[in-house]
């Protein structure tokens, strides 16, 4: 036998003590309180640094902000917008006016974006109309209870007239006079419609 914590026993004394303890241990059905288990303690996985960062970075965000990006169609289906943390952009297909972006083969829809100091016409290489599909950034309608429209067999998120979306300090409102989007911090905004537009 080895050493017992606190004192040293002789071989006979140890065997006698064990003989007395065995019936007691059997009756208790386990180890006496305070003894060490020979089995290693169960492993408890601690969250990885990336999981911890993700959890802490999501604190204080709205349900829409947790999605990161949300996109929608106007009821006219002529304008589609995307709101994300860095800014807002809206594509328009048909206009009754001349905008500042010349038609190009690789620019199917001209875009107004508000990412820098003021809103500007530009040409995005990807489409907000694709973003607005429910399987993409239009998926917010599943949790927020928005309207969907099936176009060419694909469901799209639609922001009905009178409704608005707000996240990351940006707000877009659907009106019959067009979509109005603004950056709440400084009031910079734009309105985009088939017959006219405003950039402020």
Coordinates of N, CA and C in Angstrom, one line a residue:
X1 N 0.8 -1.2 0.0 CA 0.0 0.0 0.0 C 0.9 1.2 0.0
X2 N 0.3 2.3 -0.4 CA 1.1 3.6 -0.5 C 0.8 4.4 0.7
X3 N 1.0 5.7 0.5 CA 0.9 6.7 1.6 C -0.5 7.2 1.7
X4 N -1.1 7.3 2.9 CA -2.4 7.9 3.1 C -2.1 9.4 3.5
X5 N -2.8 10.3 3.0 CA -2.5 11.7 3.3 C -2.6 12.0 4.8
X6 N -1.5 12.6 5.3 CA -1.5 13.0 6.7 C -0.7 12.1 7.6
X7 N -0.6 10.8 7.3 CA 0.1 10.0 8.1 C 0.5 8.7 7.4
X8 N 1.5 7.9 8.0 CA 1.9 6.7 7.4 C 1.4 5.6 8.3
X9 N 0.9 4.5 7.6 CA 0.4 3.4 8.4 C 1.3 2.2 8.0
X10 N 1.3 1.2 8.9 CA 2.0 0.0 8.7 C 1.1 -0.9 7.8
X11 N 1.6 -1.9 7.2 CA 0.9 -2.8 6.2 C -0.3 -3.4 6.9
X12 N -0.1 -4.0 8.1 CA -1.2 -4.7 8.8 C -2.3 -3.7 9.2
X13 N -1.9 -2.5 9.7 CA -2.9 -1.5 10.1 C -3.7 -1.1 8.9
X14 N -3.1 -0.9 7.8 CA -3.8 -0.5 6.6 C -4.8 -1.5 6.2
X15 N -4.4 -2.8 6.1 CA -5.3 -3.9 5.7 C -6.5 -4.0 6.7
X16 N -6.2 -3.9 8.0 CA -7.3 -4.0 8.9 C -8.3 -2.8 8.8
X17 N -7.8 -1.6 8.5 CA -8.6 -0.5 8.3 C -9.5 -0.6 7.1
X18 N -8.9 -1.2 6.0 CA -9.6 -1.4 4.8 C -10.7 -2.5 5.0
X19 N -10.4 -3.5 5.8 CA -11.4 -4.6 6.0 C -12.6 -4.0 6.7
X20 N -12.4 -3.1 7.6 CA -13.5 -2.5 8.4 C -14.3 -1.5 7.5
X21 N -13.6 -0.9 6.6 CA -14.3 0.1 5.7 C -15.1 -0.5 4.6
X22 N -14.7 -1.7 4.1 CA -15.4 -2.3 2.9 C -16.9 -2.5 3.1
X23 N -17.4 -3.0 4.2 CA -18.8 -3.2 4.4 C -19.5 -1.8 4.4
X24 N -18.9 -0.8 5.0 CA -19.5 0.5 5.0 C -19.6 1.1 3.6
X25 N -18.5 1.0 2.8 CA -18.5 1.5 1.5 C -19.6 0.7 0.6
X26 N -19.7 -0.6 0.8 CA -20.7 -1.3 0.1 C -22.1 -0.9 0.4
X27 N -22.3 -0.6 1.7 CA -23.7 -0.1 2.1 C -24.0 1.2 1.5
X28 N -23.0 2.1 1.4 CA -23.2 3.4 0.8 C -23.3 3.4 -0.7
X29 N -22.8 2.4 -1.3 CA -22.9 2.3 -2.7 C -22.0 3.2 -3.5
X30 N -20.9 3.7 -2.9 CA -20.0 4.6 -3.6 C -18.8 5.0 -2.8
X31 N -18.1 5.9 -3.2 CA -16.9 6.3 -2.5 C -17.2 7.3 -1.4
X32 N -16.5 7.2 -0.3 CA -16.7 8.1 0.8 C -16.5 9.6 0.4
X33 N -17.3 10.5 1.0 CA -17.2 11.9 0.6 C -15.8 12.4 0.8
X34 N -15.4 13.2 -0.2 CA -14.0 13.8 -0.1 C -13.0 13.0 -0.8
X35 N -13.2 11.7 -1.3 CA -12.2 11.0 -1.9 C -12.1 11.4 -3.4
X36 N -11.0 11.1 -4.0 CA -10.8 11.5 -5.4 C -11.3 10.4 -6.3
X37 N -11.9 10.7 -7.4 CA -12.4 9.8 -8.3 C -11.2 9.4 -9.2
X38 N -11.1 8.2 -9.7 CA -10.0 7.8 -10.6 C -10.4 8.2 -12.0
X39 N -11.7 8.5 -12.3 CA -12.1 8.9 -13.6 C -11.8 10.4 -13.8
X40 N -11.3 10.8 -15.0 CA -11.1 12.2 -15.2 C -12.4 13.0 -15.2
X41 N -12.4 14.2 -14.8 CA -13.6 15.0 -14.8 C -14.1 15.2 -16.2
X42 N -15.4 15.3 -16.4 CA -16.0 15.5 -17.8 C -15.4 16.7 -18.4
X43 N -15.2 16.6 -19.7 CA -14.7 17.8 -20.5 C -15.8 18.8 -20.7
X44 N -15.6 20.0 -20.4 CA -16.6 21.1 -20.7 C -15.9 22.0 -21.8
X45 N -16.6 22.0 -22.9 CA -16.0 22.8 -24.0 C -16.3 24.3 -23.7
X46 N -15.2 25.1 -23.7 CA -15.4 26.5 -23.6 C -15.5 27.1 -25.0
X47 N -16.3 28.2 -25.2 CA -16.5 28.7 -26.5 C -15.2 29.2 -27.1
X48 N -15.0 29.0 -28.4 CA -13.8 29.4 -29.1 C -13.8 30.9 -29.1
X49 N -12.6 31.5 -29.3 CA -12.5 33.0 -29.4 C -13.4 33.6 -30.4
X50 N -13.6 32.9 -31.6 CA -14.5 33.4 -32.6 C -15.9 33.4 -32.2
X51 N -16.3 32.3 -31.5 CA -17.7 32.2 -31.0 C -18.0 33.3 -29.9
X52 N -17.0 33.5 -29.0 CA -17.1 34.6 -28.0 C -17.3 35.9 -28.7
X53 N -16.4 36.2 -29.6 CA -16.5 37.5 -30.3 C -17.8 37.7 -31.0
X54 N -18.3 36.6 -31.7 CA -19.5 36.7 -32.4 C -20.7 37.0 -31.4
X55 N -20.7 36.3 -30.3 CA -21.8 36.5 -29.3 C -21.7 37.9 -28.8
X56 N -20.5 38.4 -28.4 CA -20.4 39.8 -27.8 C -20.7 40.8 -28.9
X57 N -20.3 40.6 -30.2 CA -20.6 41.6 -31.2 C -22.0 41.7 -31.5
X58 N -22.8 40.6 -31.3 CA -24.3 40.7 -31.6 C -25.1 41.3 -30.5
X59 N -24.5 41.5 -29.3 CA -25.3 42.1 -28.2 C -25.7 43.5 -28.6
X60 N -27.0 43.8 -28.3 CA -27.5 45.2 -28.6 C -28.0 45.4 -30.0
X61 N -27.8 44.3 -30.8 CA -28.3 44.5 -32.2 C -29.8 44.1 -32.3
X62 N -30.5 44.7 -33.2 CA -31.9 44.4 -33.5 C -31.9 43.1 -34.3
X63 N -33.1 42.4 -34.4 CA -33.2 41.2 -35.1 C -32.8 41.4 -36.6
X64 N -33.2 42.6 -37.1 CA -32.8 42.9 -38.5 C -31.3 43.1 -38.6
X65 N -30.7 43.7 -37.7 CA -29.2 44.0 -37.7 C -28.4 42.7 -37.6
X66 N -29.0 41.7 -36.9 CA -28.2 40.4 -36.7 C -28.1 39.7 -38.1
X67 N -29.0 40.1 -39.0 CA -28.9 39.5 -40.4 C -27.8 40.1 -41.1
X68 N -27.4 41.3 -40.8 CA -26.2 42.0 -41.5 C -26.6 42.8 -42.7
X69 N -27.5 42.2 -43.5 CA -27.9 42.9 -44.7 C -29.4 42.5 -45.0
X70 N -30.2 43.5 -45.4 CA -31.6 43.2 -45.7 C -31.9 43.9 -47.1
X71 N -32.7 43.3 -47.9 CA -33.0 43.8 -49.2 C -34.5 43.7 -49.5
X72 N -35.0 44.5 -50.3 CA -36.4 44.5 -50.6 C -36.7 45.1 -52.0
X73 N -37.9 44.7 -52.5 CA -38.5 45.3 -53.7 C -39.5 46.4 -53.3
X74 N -39.6 47.4 -54.1 CA -40.8 48.3 -54.0 C -42.0 47.6 -54.6
X75 N -43.2 47.9 -54.2 CA -44.4 47.3 -54.8 C -44.5 47.4 -56.4
X76 N -43.9 48.4 -56.9 CA -43.9 48.6 -58.4 C -43.0 47.6 -59.1
X77 N -42.1 47.0 -58.3 CA -41.1 46.0 -58.8 C -40.1 46.7 -59.7
X78 N -40.0 48.0 -59.7 CA -39.1 48.8 -60.6 C -37.8 49.2 -59.8
X79 N -37.9 49.2 -58.4 CA -36.8 49.6 -57.6 C -36.5 48.5 -56.6
X80 N -35.3 48.2 -56.3 CA -34.9 47.2 -55.3 C -33.7 47.8 -54.5
X81 N -33.8 47.7 -53.2 CA -32.8 48.3 -52.3 C -32.1 47.3 -51.3
X82 N -30.9 47.7 -50.9 CA -30.2 46.9 -49.9 C -29.7 47.8 -48.8
X83 N -30.0 47.5 -47.6 CA -29.5 48.2 -46.4 C -28.5 47.3 -45.7
X84 N -27.3 47.9 -45.4 CA -26.3 47.2 -44.6 C -25.6 48.2 -43.7
X85 N -24.7 47.7 -42.9 CA -24.1 48.5 -41.9 C -23.3 49.7 -42.5
X86 N -22.7 49.6 -43.6 CA -21.9 50.6 -44.2 C -22.8 51.6 -45.0
X87 N -24.0 51.3 -45.4 CA -24.8 52.2 -46.2 C -26.0 51.6 -46.8
X88 N -26.5 52.3 -47.9 CA -27.7 51.9 -48.6 C -27.4 52.0 -50.1
X89 N -28.0 51.1 -50.8 CA -28.0 51.2 -52.3 C -29.3 50.7 -52.9
X90 N -29.8 51.4 -53.9 CA -31.0 51.1 -54.6 C -30.8 51.1 -56.1
X91 N -31.3 50.0 -56.7 CA -31.2 49.9 -58.2 C -32.6 50.3 -58.8
X92 N -32.6 50.9 -59.9 CA -33.8 51.2 -60.6 C -33.7 50.7 -62.1
X93 N -34.8 50.1 -62.6 CA -34.7 49.5 -63.9 C -35.2 50.5 -65.0
X94 N -36.3 51.1 -64.8 CA -36.9 52.0 -65.8 C -37.1 53.4 -65.3
X95 N -36.6 54.4 -66.0 CA -36.8 55.8 -65.6 C -37.4 56.6 -66.7
X96 N -38.1 57.7 -66.4 CA -38.6 58.6 -67.4 C -37.7 59.8 -67.5
X97 N -36.5 59.7 -66.9 CA -35.5 60.8 -66.9 C -34.1 60.3 -67.3
X98 N -33.2 61.2 -67.6 CA -31.9 60.8 -67.9 C -31.0 60.9 -66.6
X99 N -30.6 59.8 -66.1 CA -29.7 59.8 -64.9 C -28.2 60.0 -65.4
X100 N -27.3 60.0 -64.5 CA -25.9 60.3 -64.9 C -25.1 59.1 -65.3
X101 N -25.7 57.9 -65.2 CA -25.0 56.7 -65.5 C -25.4 56.2 -66.9
X102 N -24.5 56.1 -67.8 CA -24.7 55.7 -69.2 C -25.0 54.2 -69.2
X103 N -26.0 53.8 -70.0 CA -26.3 52.3 -70.1 C -25.0 51.6 -70.6
X104 N -24.8 50.4 -70.0 CA -23.7 49.6 -70.3 C -24.1 48.1 -70.2
X105 N -23.3 47.3 -71.0 CA -23.7 45.9 -71.0 C -23.5 45.3 -69.7
X106 N -22.5 45.7 -68.9 CA -22.3 45.1 -67.6 C -22.9 45.9 -66.5
X107 N -23.9 46.8 -66.8 CA -24.6 47.6 -65.8 C -26.1 47.5 -66.1
X108 N -26.7 46.4 -65.7 CA -28.1 46.2 -66.1 C -29.1 47.2 -65.4
X109 N -28.7 47.7 -64.2 CA -29.6 48.6 -63.5 C -28.7 49.7 -62.9
X110 N -29.0 51.0 -63.2 CA -28.3 52.1 -62.5 C -28.6 52.1 -61.0
X111 N -27.7 52.6 -60.2 CA -27.8 52.5 -58.7 C -27.6 53.9 -58.1
X112 N -28.4 54.2 -57.1 CA -28.1 55.3 -56.2 C -27.6 54.7 -54.9
X113 N -26.4 55.2 -54.4 CA -25.9 54.6 -53.2 C -25.6 55.8 -52.2
X114 N -25.7 55.4 -50.9 CA -25.3 56.4 -49.9 C -24.4 55.7 -48.9
X115 N -23.1 55.8 -49.3 CA -22.0 55.2 -48.5 C -21.0 56.2 -48.0
X116 N -20.8 57.2 -48.8 CA -19.8 58.3 -48.5 C -20.6 59.5 -47.9
X117 N -20.1 60.7 -48.2 CA -20.7 61.9 -47.6 C -22.1 62.1 -48.1
X118 N -22.3 61.9 -49.4 CA -23.6 62.2 -50.0 C -24.0 61.1 -51.0
X119 N -25.3 61.0 -51.3 CA -25.8 59.9 -52.2 C -25.3 60.3 -53.7
X120 N -25.0 59.2 -54.4 CA -24.5 59.4 -55.8 C -25.0 58.3 -56.7
X121 N -25.1 58.6 -58.0 CA -25.4 57.6 -59.0 C -24.2 56.8 -59.3
X122 N -24.3 55.5 -59.4 CA -23.2 54.7 -59.7 C -23.7 53.4 -60.5
X123 N -22.8 52.5 -60.7 CA -23.2 51.3 -61.4 C -22.7 50.1 -60.6
X124 N -23.6 49.4 -60.0 CA -23.1 48.2 -59.2 C -23.0 47.0 -60.1
X125 N -22.0 46.2 -59.8 CA -21.8 45.0 -60.6 C -22.7 43.8 -60.2
X126 N -23.5 44.0 -59.1 CA -24.4 43.0 -58.7 C -25.8 43.6 -58.6
X127 N -26.8 42.8 -58.5 CA -28.2 43.3 -58.6 C -28.9 43.3 -57.2
X128 N -29.5 44.4 -56.9 CA -30.4 44.4 -55.7 C -31.6 43.6 -55.9
X129 N -32.0 43.4 -57.1 CA -33.2 42.6 -57.4 C -33.0 41.1 -57.1
X130 N -31.7 40.7 -57.2 CA -31.3 39.3 -56.8 C -31.2 39.3 -55.3
X131 N -30.6 40.4 -54.7 CA -30.5 40.4 -53.2 C -31.9 40.3 -52.6
X132 N -32.9 40.9 -53.2 CA -34.3 41.0 -52.6 C -35.0 39.6 -52.6
X133 N -34.4 38.6 -53.2 CA -35.0 37.3 -53.2 C -35.0 36.8 -51.7
X134 N -36.1 36.1 -51.4 CA -36.2 35.6 -50.0 C -35.1 34.6 -49.6
X135 N -34.6 33.9 -50.6 CA -33.5 33.0 -50.3 C -32.1 33.7 -50.1
X136 N -32.1 35.0 -50.4 CA -30.9 35.8 -50.2 C -31.2 36.8 -49.1
X137 N -30.9 38.1 -49.3 CA -31.1 39.1 -48.3 C -32.6 39.5 -48.1
X138 N -33.5 39.0 -48.8 CA -34.9 39.2 -48.6 C -35.5 38.3 -47.6
X139 N -34.6 37.4 -47.0 CA -35.1 36.4 -46.0 C -35.6 37.1 -44.7
X140 N -35.4 38.3 -44.5 CA -35.9 39.0 -43.3 C -37.4 38.9 -43.1
X141 N -38.1 38.8 -44.3 CA -39.6 38.7 -44.2 C -40.1 37.5 -43.4
X142 N -39.3 36.5 -43.3 CA -39.7 35.3 -42.6 C -39.8 35.5 -41.1
X143 N -39.0 36.4 -40.6 CA -39.0 36.6 -39.1 C -39.8 38.0 -38.8
X144 N -39.7 38.9 -39.7 CA -40.3 40.2 -39.5 C -41.7 40.3 -40.0
X145 N -42.2 39.3 -40.7 CA -43.5 39.3 -41.1 C -43.8 40.2 -42.3
X146 N -42.9 40.4 -43.2 CA -43.2 41.2 -44.4 C -43.9 40.5 -45.5
X147 N -44.1 41.2 -46.6 CA -44.9 40.7 -47.7 C -43.9 40.1 -48.7
X148 N -44.4 39.1 -49.4 CA -43.5 38.5 -50.5 C -44.3 38.5 -51.8
X149 N -43.6 38.6 -52.9 CA -44.2 38.5 -54.2 C -43.4 37.5 -55.0
X150 N -44.1 36.6 -55.7 CA -43.5 35.5 -56.5 C -43.3 36.1 -57.9
X151 N -42.1 36.2 -58.3 CA -41.7 36.7 -59.6 C -40.9 35.6 -60.4
X152 N -41.3 35.2 -61.5 CA -40.6 34.1 -62.3 C -40.3 32.9 -61.4
X153 N -41.3 32.5 -60.5 CA -41.1 31.4 -59.7 C -40.3 31.6 -58.5
X154 N -39.8 32.8 -58.2 CA -38.9 33.0 -57.1 C -39.6 34.1 -56.1
X155 N -39.6 33.8 -54.8 CA -40.2 34.7 -53.8 C -39.2 35.9 -53.6
X156 N -39.8 37.1 -53.6 CA -39.0 38.3 -53.3 C -39.7 39.0 -52.1
X157 N -38.8 39.7 -51.3 CA -39.4 40.5 -50.2 C -39.8 41.8 -50.7
X158 N -41.0 42.2 -50.3 CA -41.6 43.5 -50.8 C -41.8 44.4 -49.6
X159 N -41.4 45.7 -49.7 CA -41.7 46.7 -48.6 C -42.9 47.5 -49.1
X160 N -44.1 47.1 -48.5 CA -45.3 47.8 -48.9 C -45.3 49.3 -48.7
X161 N -46.2 50.0 -49.4 CA -46.3 51.4 -49.3 C -46.7 51.8 -47.8
X162 N -46.0 52.7 -47.2 CA -46.3 53.1 -45.8 C -45.5 52.4 -44.8
X163 N -44.7 51.4 -45.3 CA -43.8 50.6 -44.3 C -42.4 51.1 -44.5
X164 N -41.6 50.8 -43.4 CA -40.2 51.2 -43.5 C -39.3 50.2 -42.8
X165 N -38.1 50.2 -43.1 CA -37.1 49.3 -42.5 C -36.0 50.2 -42.0
X166 N -35.5 49.9 -40.7 CA -34.4 50.7 -40.1 C -33.4 49.8 -39.5
X167 N -32.2 49.9 -39.8 CA -31.1 49.2 -39.2 C -29.8 49.9 -39.4
X168 N -28.9 49.8 -38.4 CA -27.5 50.4 -38.5 C -27.6 51.9 -38.7
X169 N -28.6 52.6 -38.2 CA -28.7 54.0 -38.4 C -29.1 54.4 -39.8
X170 N -29.7 53.5 -40.6 CA -30.2 53.8 -41.9 C -31.7 53.4 -41.9
X171 N -32.4 54.2 -42.7 CA -33.9 54.0 -42.8 C -34.3 54.1 -44.2
X172 N -35.1 53.2 -44.7 CA -35.8 53.3 -46.0 C -37.3 53.2 -45.8
X173 N -38.0 54.1 -46.5 CA -39.5 54.0 -46.4 C -40.1 53.9 -47.8
X174 N -41.1 53.1 -47.9 CA -41.8 52.8 -49.1 C -43.0 53.8 -49.2
X175 N -42.9 54.6 -50.3 CA -44.0 55.6 -50.5 C -44.5 55.4 -52.0
X176 N -45.7 55.9 -52.2 CA -46.2 55.9 -53.6 C -45.4 56.9 -54.5
X177 N -44.7 57.8 -53.8 CA -43.9 58.8 -54.6 C -42.5 58.3 -54.7
X178 N -42.2 57.0 -54.3 CA -40.9 56.4 -54.5 C -40.3 55.9 -53.2
X179 N -39.2 55.3 -53.2 CA -38.5 54.9 -52.0 C -37.7 56.1 -51.5
X180 N -37.8 56.3 -50.2 CA -37.0 57.4 -49.5 C -36.0 56.7 -48.5
X181 N -34.7 56.9 -48.7 CA -33.7 56.3 -47.8 C -32.9 57.4 -47.2
X182 N -32.5 57.3 -45.9 CA -31.7 58.3 -45.3 C -30.7 57.7 -44.3
X183 N -29.7 58.4 -44.0 CA -28.7 58.1 -43.0 C -29.1 59.0 -41.8
X184 N -29.6 58.4 -40.7 CA -30.1 59.1 -39.6 C -29.1 60.1 -38.9
X185 N -27.9 59.7 -38.9 CA -26.9 60.5 -38.2 C -26.8 61.9 -38.7
X186 N -26.8 62.1 -40.0 CA -26.6 63.4 -40.6 C -27.7 63.9 -41.5
X187 N -28.7 63.1 -41.7 CA -29.9 63.5 -42.5 C -29.7 63.3 -44.0
X188 N -28.5 62.9 -44.4 CA -28.3 62.7 -45.9 C -29.3 61.7 -46.4
X189 N -29.9 62.0 -47.6 CA -31.0 61.1 -48.0 C -31.1 61.1 -49.6
X190 N -31.9 60.2 -50.1 CA -32.3 60.2 -51.5 C -33.7 59.6 -51.6
X191 N -34.3 60.1 -52.7 CA -35.6 59.5 -53.1 C -35.5 59.0 -54.6
X192 N -36.0 57.8 -54.8 CA -35.8 57.2 -56.1 C -37.2 56.7 -56.6
X193 N -37.6 57.2 -57.8 CA -38.9 56.8 -58.3 C -38.8 56.7 -59.9
X194 N -39.8 56.2 -60.5 CA -39.8 56.0 -62.0 C -39.7 57.4 -62.7
X195 N -40.5 58.3 -62.2 CA -40.6 59.6 -62.9 C -39.6 60.7 -62.4
X196 N -39.1 60.6 -61.2 CA -38.1 61.6 -60.8 C -37.3 61.0 -59.6
X197 N -36.3 61.8 -59.2 CA -35.4 61.4 -58.1 C -34.9 62.7 -57.4
X198 N -34.5 62.5 -56.2 CA -33.8 63.6 -55.4 C -32.6 63.0 -54.7
X199 N -31.5 63.8 -54.6 CA -30.3 63.4 -53.9 C -30.0 64.6 -53.0
X200 N -30.0 64.4 -51.7 CA -29.7 65.4 -50.7 C -28.5 65.0 -49.8

